mmCIF file of C-alpha atoms in Angstrom:
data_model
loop_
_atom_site.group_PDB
_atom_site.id
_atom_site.type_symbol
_atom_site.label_atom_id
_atom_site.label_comp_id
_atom_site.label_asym_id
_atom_site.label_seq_id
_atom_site.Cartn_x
_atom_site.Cartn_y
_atom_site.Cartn_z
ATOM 1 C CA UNK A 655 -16.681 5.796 -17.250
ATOM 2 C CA UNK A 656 -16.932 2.138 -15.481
ATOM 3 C CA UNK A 657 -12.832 2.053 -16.173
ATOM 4 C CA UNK A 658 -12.183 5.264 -13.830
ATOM 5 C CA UNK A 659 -14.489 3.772 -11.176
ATOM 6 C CA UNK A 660 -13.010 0.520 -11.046
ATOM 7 C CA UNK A 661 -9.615 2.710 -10.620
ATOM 8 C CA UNK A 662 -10.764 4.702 -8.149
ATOM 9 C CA UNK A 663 -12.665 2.007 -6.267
ATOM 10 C CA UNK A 664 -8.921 -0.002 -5.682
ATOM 11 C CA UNK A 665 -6.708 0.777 -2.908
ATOM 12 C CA UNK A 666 -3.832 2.954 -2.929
ATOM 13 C CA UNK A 667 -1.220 0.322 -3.278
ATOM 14 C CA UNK A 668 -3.020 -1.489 -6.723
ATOM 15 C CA UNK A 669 -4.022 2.125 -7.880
ATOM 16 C CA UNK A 670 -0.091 3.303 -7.640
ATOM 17 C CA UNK A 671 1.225 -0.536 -9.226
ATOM 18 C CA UNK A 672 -1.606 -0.108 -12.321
ATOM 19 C CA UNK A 673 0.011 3.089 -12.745
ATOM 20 C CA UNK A 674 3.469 1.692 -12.721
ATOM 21 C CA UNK A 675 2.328 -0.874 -14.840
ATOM 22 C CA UNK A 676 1.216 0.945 -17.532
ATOM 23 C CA UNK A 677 4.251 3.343 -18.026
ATOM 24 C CA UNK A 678 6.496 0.312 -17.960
ATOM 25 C CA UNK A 679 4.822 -1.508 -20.236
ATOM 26 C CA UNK A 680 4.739 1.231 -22.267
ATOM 27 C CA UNK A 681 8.450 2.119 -21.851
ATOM 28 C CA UNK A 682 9.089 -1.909 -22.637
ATOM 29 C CA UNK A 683 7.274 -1.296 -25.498
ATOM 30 C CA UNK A 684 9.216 1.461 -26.860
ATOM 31 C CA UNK A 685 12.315 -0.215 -25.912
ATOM 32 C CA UNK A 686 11.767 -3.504 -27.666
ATOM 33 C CA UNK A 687 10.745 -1.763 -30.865
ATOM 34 C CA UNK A 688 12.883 1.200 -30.842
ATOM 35 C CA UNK A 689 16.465 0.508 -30.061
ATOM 36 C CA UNK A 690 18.373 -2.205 -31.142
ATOM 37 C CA UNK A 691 18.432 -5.424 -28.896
ATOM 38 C CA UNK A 692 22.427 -4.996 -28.239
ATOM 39 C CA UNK A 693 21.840 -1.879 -26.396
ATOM 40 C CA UNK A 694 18.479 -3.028 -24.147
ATOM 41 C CA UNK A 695 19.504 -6.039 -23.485
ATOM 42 C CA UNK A 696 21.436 -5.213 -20.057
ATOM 43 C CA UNK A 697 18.476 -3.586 -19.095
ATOM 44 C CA UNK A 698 17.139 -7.186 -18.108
ATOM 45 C CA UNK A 699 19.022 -5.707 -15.205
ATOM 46 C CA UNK A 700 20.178 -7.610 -12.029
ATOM 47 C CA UNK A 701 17.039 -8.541 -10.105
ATOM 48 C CA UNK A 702 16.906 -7.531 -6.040
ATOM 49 C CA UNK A 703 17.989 -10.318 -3.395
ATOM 50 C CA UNK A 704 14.916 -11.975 -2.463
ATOM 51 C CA UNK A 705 12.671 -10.675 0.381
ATOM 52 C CA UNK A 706 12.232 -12.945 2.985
ATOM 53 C CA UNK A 707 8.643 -10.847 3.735
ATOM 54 C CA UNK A 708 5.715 -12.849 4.881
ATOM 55 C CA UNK A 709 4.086 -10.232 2.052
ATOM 56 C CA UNK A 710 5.741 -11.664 -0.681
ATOM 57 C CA UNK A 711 3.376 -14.091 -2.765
ATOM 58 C CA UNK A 712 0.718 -11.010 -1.957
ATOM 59 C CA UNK A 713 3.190 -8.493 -3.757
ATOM 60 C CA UNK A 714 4.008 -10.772 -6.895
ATOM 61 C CA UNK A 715 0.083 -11.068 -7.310
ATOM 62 C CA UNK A 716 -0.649 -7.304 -7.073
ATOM 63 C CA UNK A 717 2.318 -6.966 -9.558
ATOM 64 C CA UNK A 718 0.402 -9.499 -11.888
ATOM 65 C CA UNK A 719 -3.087 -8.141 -11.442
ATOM 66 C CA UNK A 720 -1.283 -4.522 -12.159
ATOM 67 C CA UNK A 721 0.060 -5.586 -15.264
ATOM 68 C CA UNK A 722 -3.268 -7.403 -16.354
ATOM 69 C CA UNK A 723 -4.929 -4.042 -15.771
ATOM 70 C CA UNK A 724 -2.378 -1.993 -17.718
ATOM 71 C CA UNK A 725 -2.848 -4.489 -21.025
ATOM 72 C CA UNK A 726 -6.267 -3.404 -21.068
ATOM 73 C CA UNK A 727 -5.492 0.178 -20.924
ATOM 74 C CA UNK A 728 -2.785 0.790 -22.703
ATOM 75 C CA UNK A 729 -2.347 1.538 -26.730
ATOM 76 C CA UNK A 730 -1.325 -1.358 -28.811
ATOM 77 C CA UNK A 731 -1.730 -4.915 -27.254
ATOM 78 C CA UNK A 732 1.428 -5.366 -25.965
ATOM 79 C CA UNK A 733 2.587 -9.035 -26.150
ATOM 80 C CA UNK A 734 4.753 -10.993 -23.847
ATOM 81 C CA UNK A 735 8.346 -9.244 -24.003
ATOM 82 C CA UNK A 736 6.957 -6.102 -22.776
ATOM 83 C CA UNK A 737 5.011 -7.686 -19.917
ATOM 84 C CA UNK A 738 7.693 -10.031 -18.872
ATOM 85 C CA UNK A 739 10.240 -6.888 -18.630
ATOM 86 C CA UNK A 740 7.627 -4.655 -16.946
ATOM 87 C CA UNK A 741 7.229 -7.252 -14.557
ATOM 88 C CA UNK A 742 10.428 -7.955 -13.456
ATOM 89 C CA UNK A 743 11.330 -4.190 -13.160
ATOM 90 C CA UNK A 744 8.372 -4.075 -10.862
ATOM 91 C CA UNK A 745 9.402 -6.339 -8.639
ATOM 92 C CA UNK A 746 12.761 -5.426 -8.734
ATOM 93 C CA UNK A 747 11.750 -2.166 -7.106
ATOM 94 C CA UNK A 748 9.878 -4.359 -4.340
ATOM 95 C CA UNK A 749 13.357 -6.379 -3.383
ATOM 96 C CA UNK A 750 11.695 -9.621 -4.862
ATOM 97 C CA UNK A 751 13.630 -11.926 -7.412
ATOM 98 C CA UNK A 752 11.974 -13.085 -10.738
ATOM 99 C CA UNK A 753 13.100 -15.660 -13.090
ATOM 100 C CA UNK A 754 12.792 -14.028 -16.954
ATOM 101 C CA UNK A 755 12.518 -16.730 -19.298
ATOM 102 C CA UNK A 756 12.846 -16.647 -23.441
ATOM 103 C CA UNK A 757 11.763 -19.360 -25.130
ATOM 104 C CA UNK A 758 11.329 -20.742 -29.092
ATOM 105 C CA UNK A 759 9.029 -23.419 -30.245
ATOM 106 C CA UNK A 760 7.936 -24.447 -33.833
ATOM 107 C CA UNK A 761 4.374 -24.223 -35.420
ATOM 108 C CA UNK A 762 2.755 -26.144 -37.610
ATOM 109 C CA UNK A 763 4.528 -24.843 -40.311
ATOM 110 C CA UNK A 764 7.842 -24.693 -38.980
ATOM 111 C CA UNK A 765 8.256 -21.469 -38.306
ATOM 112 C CA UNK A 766 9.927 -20.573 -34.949
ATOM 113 C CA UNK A 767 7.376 -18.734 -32.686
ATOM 114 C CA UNK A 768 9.033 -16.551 -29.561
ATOM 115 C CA UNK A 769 7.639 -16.152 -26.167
ATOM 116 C CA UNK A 770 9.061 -14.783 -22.753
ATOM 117 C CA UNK A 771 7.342 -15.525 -19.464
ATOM 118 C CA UNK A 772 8.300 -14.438 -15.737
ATOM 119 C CA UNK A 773 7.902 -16.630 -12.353
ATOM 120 C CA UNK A 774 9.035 -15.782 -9.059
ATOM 121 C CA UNK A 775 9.832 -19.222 -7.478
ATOM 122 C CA UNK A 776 6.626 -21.520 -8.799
ATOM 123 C CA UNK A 777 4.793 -18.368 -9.071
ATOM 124 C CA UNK A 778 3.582 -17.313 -12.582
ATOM 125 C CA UNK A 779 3.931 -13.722 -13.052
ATOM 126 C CA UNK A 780 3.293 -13.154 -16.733
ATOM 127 C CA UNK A 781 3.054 -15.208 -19.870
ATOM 128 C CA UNK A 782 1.673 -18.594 -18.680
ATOM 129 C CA UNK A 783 2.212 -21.230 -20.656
ATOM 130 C CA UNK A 784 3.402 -24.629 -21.027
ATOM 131 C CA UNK A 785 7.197 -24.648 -20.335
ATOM 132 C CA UNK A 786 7.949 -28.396 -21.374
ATOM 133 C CA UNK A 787 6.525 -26.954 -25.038
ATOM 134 C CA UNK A 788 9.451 -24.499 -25.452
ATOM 135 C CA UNK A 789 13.049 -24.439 -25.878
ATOM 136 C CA UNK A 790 14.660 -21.677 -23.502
ATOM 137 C CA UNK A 791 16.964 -19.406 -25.317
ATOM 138 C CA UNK A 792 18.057 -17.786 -22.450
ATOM 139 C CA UNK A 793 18.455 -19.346 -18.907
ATOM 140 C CA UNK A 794 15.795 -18.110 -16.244
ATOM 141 C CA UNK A 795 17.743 -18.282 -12.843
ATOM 142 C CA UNK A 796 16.883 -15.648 -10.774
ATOM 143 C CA UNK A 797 19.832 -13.161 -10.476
ATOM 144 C CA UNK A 798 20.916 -11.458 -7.061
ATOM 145 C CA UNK A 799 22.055 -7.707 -6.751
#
């Protein structure tokens, strides 16, 4: 019971982006282990031209704390793909451009370990990490519509 009343105890603007959140990091989900990587790849999608809102940095934090929320609520744990996608559709709707990147680094073993992470300028959306420890597979420069 303590989940619904911190969800009804947020505004209307975190209670709609939780909601978001958790369908598109569902729908990430699904995507990613679903349908073969040749046909959801374009769905990285062109990101909106950048606001130039005073709201901004407030937005890409509600977006974050939304899709914090939605990891604890939804089935499944999803990891970083997911949340890095869900993200950047999210803000996509808001007009704000995000930087998606995919990196590789090696364990102790060798074995190459994947991980994606999103920023908006030096703004960490999801996935934080240390950047100088990976090897970027694909390049993060925020795309205009």
């Amino acid at each position: 019971m303590s989940k619904l009343r911190t969800f009804f105890a947020l505004d209307s603007a975190d209670k709609f982006a939780s909601l978001e959140a958790m369908v598109l990091v569902l729908y990430a989900k699904l995507l990613i282990g679903k349908v073969l990587p040749r046909r959801w790849r374009s769905r990285f999608g062109a990101v909106a031209r950048s606001s130039e809102k005073s709201g901004d940095l407030e937005t890409v934090r509600r977006v974050r704390l939304a899709i914090m929320r939605a990891l604890n609520n939804v089935p499944g744990a999803p990891n970083c793909l997911p949340q890095a996608l869900a993200g950047r559709w999210m803000l996509e709707r808001r007009g704000i451009a995000s930087s998606l990147f995919l990196g590789t680094q090696r364990d102790e073993t060798g074995k190459a370990r994947f991980h994606a992470w999103l920023k908006v300028g030096d703004e960490w959306v999801t996935g934080l990490c240390d950047e100088a420890q990976y090897t970027l597979l694909v390049p993060g420069e925020p795309e205009a519509a």
